[in-house]
Coordinates of C-alpha atoms and ligand atoms in Angstrom, one line a residue:
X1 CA 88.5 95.8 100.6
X2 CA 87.8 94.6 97.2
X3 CA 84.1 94.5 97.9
X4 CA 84.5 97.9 99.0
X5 CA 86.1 98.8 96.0
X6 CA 83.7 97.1 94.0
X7 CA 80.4 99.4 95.3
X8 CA 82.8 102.6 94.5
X9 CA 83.2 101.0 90.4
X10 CA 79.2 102.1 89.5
X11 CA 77.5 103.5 87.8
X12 CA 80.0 105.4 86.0
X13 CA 83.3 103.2 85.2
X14 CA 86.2 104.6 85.5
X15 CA 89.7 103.4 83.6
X16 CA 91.7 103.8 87.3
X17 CA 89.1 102.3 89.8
X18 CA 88.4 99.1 87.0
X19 CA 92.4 98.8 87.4
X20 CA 92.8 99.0 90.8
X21 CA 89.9 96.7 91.2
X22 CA 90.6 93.8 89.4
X23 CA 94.3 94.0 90.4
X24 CA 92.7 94.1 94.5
X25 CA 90.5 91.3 93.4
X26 CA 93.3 89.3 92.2
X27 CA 96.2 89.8 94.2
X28 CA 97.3 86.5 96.3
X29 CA 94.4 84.3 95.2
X30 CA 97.0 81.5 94.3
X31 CA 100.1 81.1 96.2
X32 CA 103.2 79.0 94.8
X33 CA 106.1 78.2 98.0
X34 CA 108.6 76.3 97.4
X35 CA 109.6 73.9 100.2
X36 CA 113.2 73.7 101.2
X37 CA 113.3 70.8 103.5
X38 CA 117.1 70.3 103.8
X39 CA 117.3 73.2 105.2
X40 CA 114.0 74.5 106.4
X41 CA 113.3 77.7 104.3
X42 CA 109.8 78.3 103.0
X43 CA 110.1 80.4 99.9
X44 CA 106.9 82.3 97.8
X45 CA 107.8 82.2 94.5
X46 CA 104.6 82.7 92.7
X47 CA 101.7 84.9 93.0
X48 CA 100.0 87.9 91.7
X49 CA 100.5 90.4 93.7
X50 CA 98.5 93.9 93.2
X51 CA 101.7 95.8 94.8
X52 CA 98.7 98.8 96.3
X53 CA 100.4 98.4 99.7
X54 CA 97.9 101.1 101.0
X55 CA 94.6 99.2 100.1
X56 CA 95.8 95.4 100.6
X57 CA 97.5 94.1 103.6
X58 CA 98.9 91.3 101.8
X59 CA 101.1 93.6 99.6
X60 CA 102.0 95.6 102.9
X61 CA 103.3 93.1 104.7
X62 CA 105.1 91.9 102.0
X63 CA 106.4 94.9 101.6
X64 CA 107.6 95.8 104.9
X65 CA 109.6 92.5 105.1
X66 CA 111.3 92.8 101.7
X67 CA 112.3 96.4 102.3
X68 CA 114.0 95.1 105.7
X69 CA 116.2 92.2 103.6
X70 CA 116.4 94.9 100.7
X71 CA 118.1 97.8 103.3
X72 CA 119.6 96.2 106.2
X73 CA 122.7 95.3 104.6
X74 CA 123.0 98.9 103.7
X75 CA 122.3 99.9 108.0
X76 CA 124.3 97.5 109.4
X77 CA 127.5 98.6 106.9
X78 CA 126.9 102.1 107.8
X79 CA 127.1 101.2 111.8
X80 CA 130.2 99.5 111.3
X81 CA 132.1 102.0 109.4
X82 CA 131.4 104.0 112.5
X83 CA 130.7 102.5 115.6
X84 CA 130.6 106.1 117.6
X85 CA 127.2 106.7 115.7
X86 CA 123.9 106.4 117.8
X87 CA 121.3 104.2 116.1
X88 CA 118.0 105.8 117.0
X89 CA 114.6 106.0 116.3
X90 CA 112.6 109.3 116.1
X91 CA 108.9 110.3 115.8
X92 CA 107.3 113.5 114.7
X93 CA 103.7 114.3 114.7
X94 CA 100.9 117.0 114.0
X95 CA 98.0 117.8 115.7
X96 CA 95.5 115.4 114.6
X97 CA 92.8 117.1 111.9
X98 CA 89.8 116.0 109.8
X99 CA 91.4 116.8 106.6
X100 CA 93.8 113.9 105.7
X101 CA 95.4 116.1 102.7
X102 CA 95.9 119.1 104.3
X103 CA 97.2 117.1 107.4
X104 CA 100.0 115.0 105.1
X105 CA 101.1 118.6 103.3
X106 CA 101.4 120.1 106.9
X107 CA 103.7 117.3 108.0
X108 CA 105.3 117.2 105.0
X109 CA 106.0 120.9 105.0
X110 CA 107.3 120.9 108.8
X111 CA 109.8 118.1 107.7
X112 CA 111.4 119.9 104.9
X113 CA 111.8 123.0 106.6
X114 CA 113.5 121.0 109.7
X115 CA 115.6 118.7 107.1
X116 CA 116.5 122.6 105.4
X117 CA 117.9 123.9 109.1
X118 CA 120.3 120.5 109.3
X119 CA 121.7 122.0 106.1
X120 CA 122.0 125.4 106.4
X121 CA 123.7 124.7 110.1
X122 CA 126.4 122.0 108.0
X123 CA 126.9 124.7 106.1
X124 CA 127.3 127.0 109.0
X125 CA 124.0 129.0 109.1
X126 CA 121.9 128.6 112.3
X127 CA 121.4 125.7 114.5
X128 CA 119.4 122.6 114.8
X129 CA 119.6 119.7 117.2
X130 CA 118.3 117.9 114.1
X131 CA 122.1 118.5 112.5
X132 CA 123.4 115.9 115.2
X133 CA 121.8 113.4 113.1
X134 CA 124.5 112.2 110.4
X135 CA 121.7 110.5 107.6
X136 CA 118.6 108.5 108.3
X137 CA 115.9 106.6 106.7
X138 CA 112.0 108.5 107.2
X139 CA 108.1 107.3 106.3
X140 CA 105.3 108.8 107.0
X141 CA 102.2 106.6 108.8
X142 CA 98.7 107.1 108.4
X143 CA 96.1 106.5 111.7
X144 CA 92.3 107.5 112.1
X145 CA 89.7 105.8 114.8
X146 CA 86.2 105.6 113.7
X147 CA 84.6 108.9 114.3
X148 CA 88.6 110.4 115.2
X149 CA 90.6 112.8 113.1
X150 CA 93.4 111.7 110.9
X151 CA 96.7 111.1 113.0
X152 CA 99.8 111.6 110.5
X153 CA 103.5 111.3 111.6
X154 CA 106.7 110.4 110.7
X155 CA 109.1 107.5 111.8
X156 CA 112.9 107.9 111.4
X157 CA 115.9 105.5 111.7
X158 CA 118.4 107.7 112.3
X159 CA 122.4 108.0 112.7
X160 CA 123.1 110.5 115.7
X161 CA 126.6 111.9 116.1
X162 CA 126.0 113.0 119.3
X163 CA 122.9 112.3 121.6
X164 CA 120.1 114.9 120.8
X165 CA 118.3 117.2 123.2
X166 CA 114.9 115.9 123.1
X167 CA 113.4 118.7 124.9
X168 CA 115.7 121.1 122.7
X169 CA 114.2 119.4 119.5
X170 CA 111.0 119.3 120.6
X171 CA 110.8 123.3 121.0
X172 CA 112.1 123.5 117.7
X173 CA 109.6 121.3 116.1
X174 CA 106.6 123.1 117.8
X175 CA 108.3 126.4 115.7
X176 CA 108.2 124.7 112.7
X177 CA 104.7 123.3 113.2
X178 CA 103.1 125.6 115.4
X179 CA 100.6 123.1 116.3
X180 CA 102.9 120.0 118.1
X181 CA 106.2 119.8 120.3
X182 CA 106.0 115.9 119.9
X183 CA 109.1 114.4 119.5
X184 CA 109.6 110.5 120.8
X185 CA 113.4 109.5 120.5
X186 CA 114.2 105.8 121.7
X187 CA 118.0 104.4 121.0
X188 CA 118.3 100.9 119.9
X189 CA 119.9 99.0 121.8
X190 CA 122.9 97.1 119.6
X191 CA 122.5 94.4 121.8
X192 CA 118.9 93.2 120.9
X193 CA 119.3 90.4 124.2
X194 CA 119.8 93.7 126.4
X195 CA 115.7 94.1 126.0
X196 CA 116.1 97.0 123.4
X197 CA 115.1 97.0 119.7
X198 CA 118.2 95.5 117.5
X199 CA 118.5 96.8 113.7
X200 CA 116.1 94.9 111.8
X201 CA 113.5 95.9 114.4
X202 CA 113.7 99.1 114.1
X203 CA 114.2 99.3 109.9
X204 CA 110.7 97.2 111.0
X205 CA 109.6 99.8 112.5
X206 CA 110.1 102.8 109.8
X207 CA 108.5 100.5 107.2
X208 CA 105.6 99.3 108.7
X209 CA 102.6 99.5 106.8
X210 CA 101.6 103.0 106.7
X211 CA 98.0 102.5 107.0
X212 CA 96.6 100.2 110.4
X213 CA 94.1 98.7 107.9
X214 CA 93.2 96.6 111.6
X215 CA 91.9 100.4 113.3
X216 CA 90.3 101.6 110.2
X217 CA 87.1 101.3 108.3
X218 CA 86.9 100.4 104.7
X219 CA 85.5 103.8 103.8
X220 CA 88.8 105.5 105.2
X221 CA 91.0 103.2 103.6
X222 CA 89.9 103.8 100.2
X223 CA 89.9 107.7 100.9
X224 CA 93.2 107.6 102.2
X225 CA 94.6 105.4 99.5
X226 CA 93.3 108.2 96.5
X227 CA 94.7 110.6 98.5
X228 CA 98.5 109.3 99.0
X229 CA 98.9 106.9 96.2
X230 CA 101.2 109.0 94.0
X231 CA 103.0 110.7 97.1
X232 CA 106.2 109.6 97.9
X233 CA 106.3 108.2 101.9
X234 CA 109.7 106.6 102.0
X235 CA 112.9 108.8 101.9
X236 CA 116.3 108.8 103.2
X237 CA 119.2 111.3 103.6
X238 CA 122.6 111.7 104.7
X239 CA 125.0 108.2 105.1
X240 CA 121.8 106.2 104.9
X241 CA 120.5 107.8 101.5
X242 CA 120.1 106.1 98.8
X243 CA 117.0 103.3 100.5
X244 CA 115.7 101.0 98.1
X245 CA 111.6 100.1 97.8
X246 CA 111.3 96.8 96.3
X247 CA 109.3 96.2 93.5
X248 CA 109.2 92.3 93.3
X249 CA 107.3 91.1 96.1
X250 CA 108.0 87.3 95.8
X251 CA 110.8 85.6 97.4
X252 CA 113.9 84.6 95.4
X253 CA 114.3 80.7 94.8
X254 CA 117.1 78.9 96.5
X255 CA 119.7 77.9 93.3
X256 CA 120.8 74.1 93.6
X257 CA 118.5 72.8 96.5
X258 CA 115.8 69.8 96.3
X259 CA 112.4 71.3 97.4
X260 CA 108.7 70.4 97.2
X261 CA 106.2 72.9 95.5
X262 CA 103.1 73.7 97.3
X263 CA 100.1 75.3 95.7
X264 CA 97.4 77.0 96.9
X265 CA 94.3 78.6 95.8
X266 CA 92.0 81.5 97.9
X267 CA 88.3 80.7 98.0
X268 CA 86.0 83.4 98.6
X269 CA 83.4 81.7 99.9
X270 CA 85.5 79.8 102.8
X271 CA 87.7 82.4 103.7
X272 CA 90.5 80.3 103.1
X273 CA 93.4 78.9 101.1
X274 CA 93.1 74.9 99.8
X275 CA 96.1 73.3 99.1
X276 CA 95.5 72.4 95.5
X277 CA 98.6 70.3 94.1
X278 CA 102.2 69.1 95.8
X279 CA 104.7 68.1 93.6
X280 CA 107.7 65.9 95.5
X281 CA 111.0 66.3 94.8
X282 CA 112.0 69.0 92.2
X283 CA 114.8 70.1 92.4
X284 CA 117.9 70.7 89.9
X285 CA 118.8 67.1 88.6
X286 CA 115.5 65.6 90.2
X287 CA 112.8 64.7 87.3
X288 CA 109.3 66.9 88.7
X289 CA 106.0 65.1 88.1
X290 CA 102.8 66.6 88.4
X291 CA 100.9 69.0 85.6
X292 CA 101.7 71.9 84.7
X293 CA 99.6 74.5 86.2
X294 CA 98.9 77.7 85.6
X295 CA 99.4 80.7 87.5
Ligands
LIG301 ZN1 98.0 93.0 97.0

């Protein structure tokens, strides 16, 4: 991606693409874990990270993991103050279109005027089947094949009150959009050995990355990136509002616990990471030897 990048920087430089660049160019190329081998935890401690989750799958997936430590707490206390609620998950979409812009403002559009019916029917106007839902955590997600249209929709974790008509909602969503009566609802299962998603599956699911970097070519990438970097595509409303997007994408160090310190450093040219330095037994009253090194 940063080579791609790098043949969109010439031959006039601009202040933004430089940025977002070097950042690309940087991000991950040393890695500092910390080994915690009395009790088997692996931690990332150090590393630049570019935090441009839709250009670089390593900020993604880092992403998508720390928002499911960040929120789950936040879930699984709303499920147990009321264990009537339905956990679900949701999906809208649109009919697919060439024009990625006017596809998201579509979307967007058809979800605020569906979120606006659940609360002009709390408040006793109209109905919605969308009102059954008591709060939920939404994001939007981002797919194109090669020569195919841009496929936007929208994944929700959702609190249901009462089981929702899916054929019901589904008619109601092809009023609001005009152009798509798709609406997938799937319950998760609160018993994840019961073959359906548990929890932390399905906050997995909501925060995916929001581009398939895998399915999409470089070229469509960097398009969708300038068009959705400033957009917001995380939300949440009702008992679940209030989701939290992390900002640090490292791992938080263990406090009190011997570990060993594990280095790494990217190489361009092999595709790979070397380990570079190990340094034994540091820990809080354990002397660490090795140099210093920079990161
Ligand atoms: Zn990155």
């Amino acid at each position: 991606m940063a080579g791609y990048v790098d043949t969109q920087r010439q031959p006039k430089k601009r202040p933004d693409i430089e940025k977002t660049f070097t950042n690309l160019k940087q991000c991950a190329s040393y890695l500092v874990f910390n080994d915690y081998y009395t009790v088997d935890d692996l931690r990332l401690v150090k590393a630049h990270t570019c935090k441009q989750h839709l250009l670089c799958p390593f900020c993604a997936m880092r992403r998508s993991g720390k928002f499911v430590a960040k929120n789950l707490p936040k879930v699984e206390q709303v499920i147990n103050e009321n264990r009537s609620r339905i956990p679900a998950l949701v999906t809208f979409t649109v009919k697919n279109g060439p024009d990625l812009r006017e596809r998201f403002n579509h979307l967007r559009a058809a979800h605020r005027r569906l979120n606006q019916r659940r609360r002009n029917h709390l408040n006793g106007k109209g109905h919605t089947e969308w009102s059954k839902v008591a709060g939920g955590i939404t994001s939007y997600e981002f797919t194109k094949q090669d020569e195919g249209d841009w496929h936007p929709h929208i994944h929700a974790l959702v609190m249901l009150d009462d089981f929702i008509d899916q054929k019901a909602l589904s008619a109601e969503w092809l009023d609001i959009t005009g152009d798509s009566f798709i609406v997938d609802i799937r319950r998760i299962k609160s018993n994840p050995n019961a073959g359906g998603l548990d929890i932390a599956s399905g906050l997995l699911e909501v925060c995916k990355y929001a581009l398939k970097f895998h399915d999409m070519t470089l070229p469509d990438t960097w398009h969708a990136y300038q068009t959705l970097r400033t957009r917001r595509l995380v939300d949440s409303f009702g008992v679940l509002r209030g989701v939290q997007i992390p900002d640090n994408l490292l791992d938080d160090p263990l406090e009190g616990l011997p570990f060993i310190e594990r280095h790494y450093r990217y190489h361009h040219h092999k595709r790979a990471y070397d380990l570079q330095e190990v340094r034994h037994d540091v820990g809080p009253d354990l002397p660490a030897f090795g140099h210093e090194v920079r990161v």
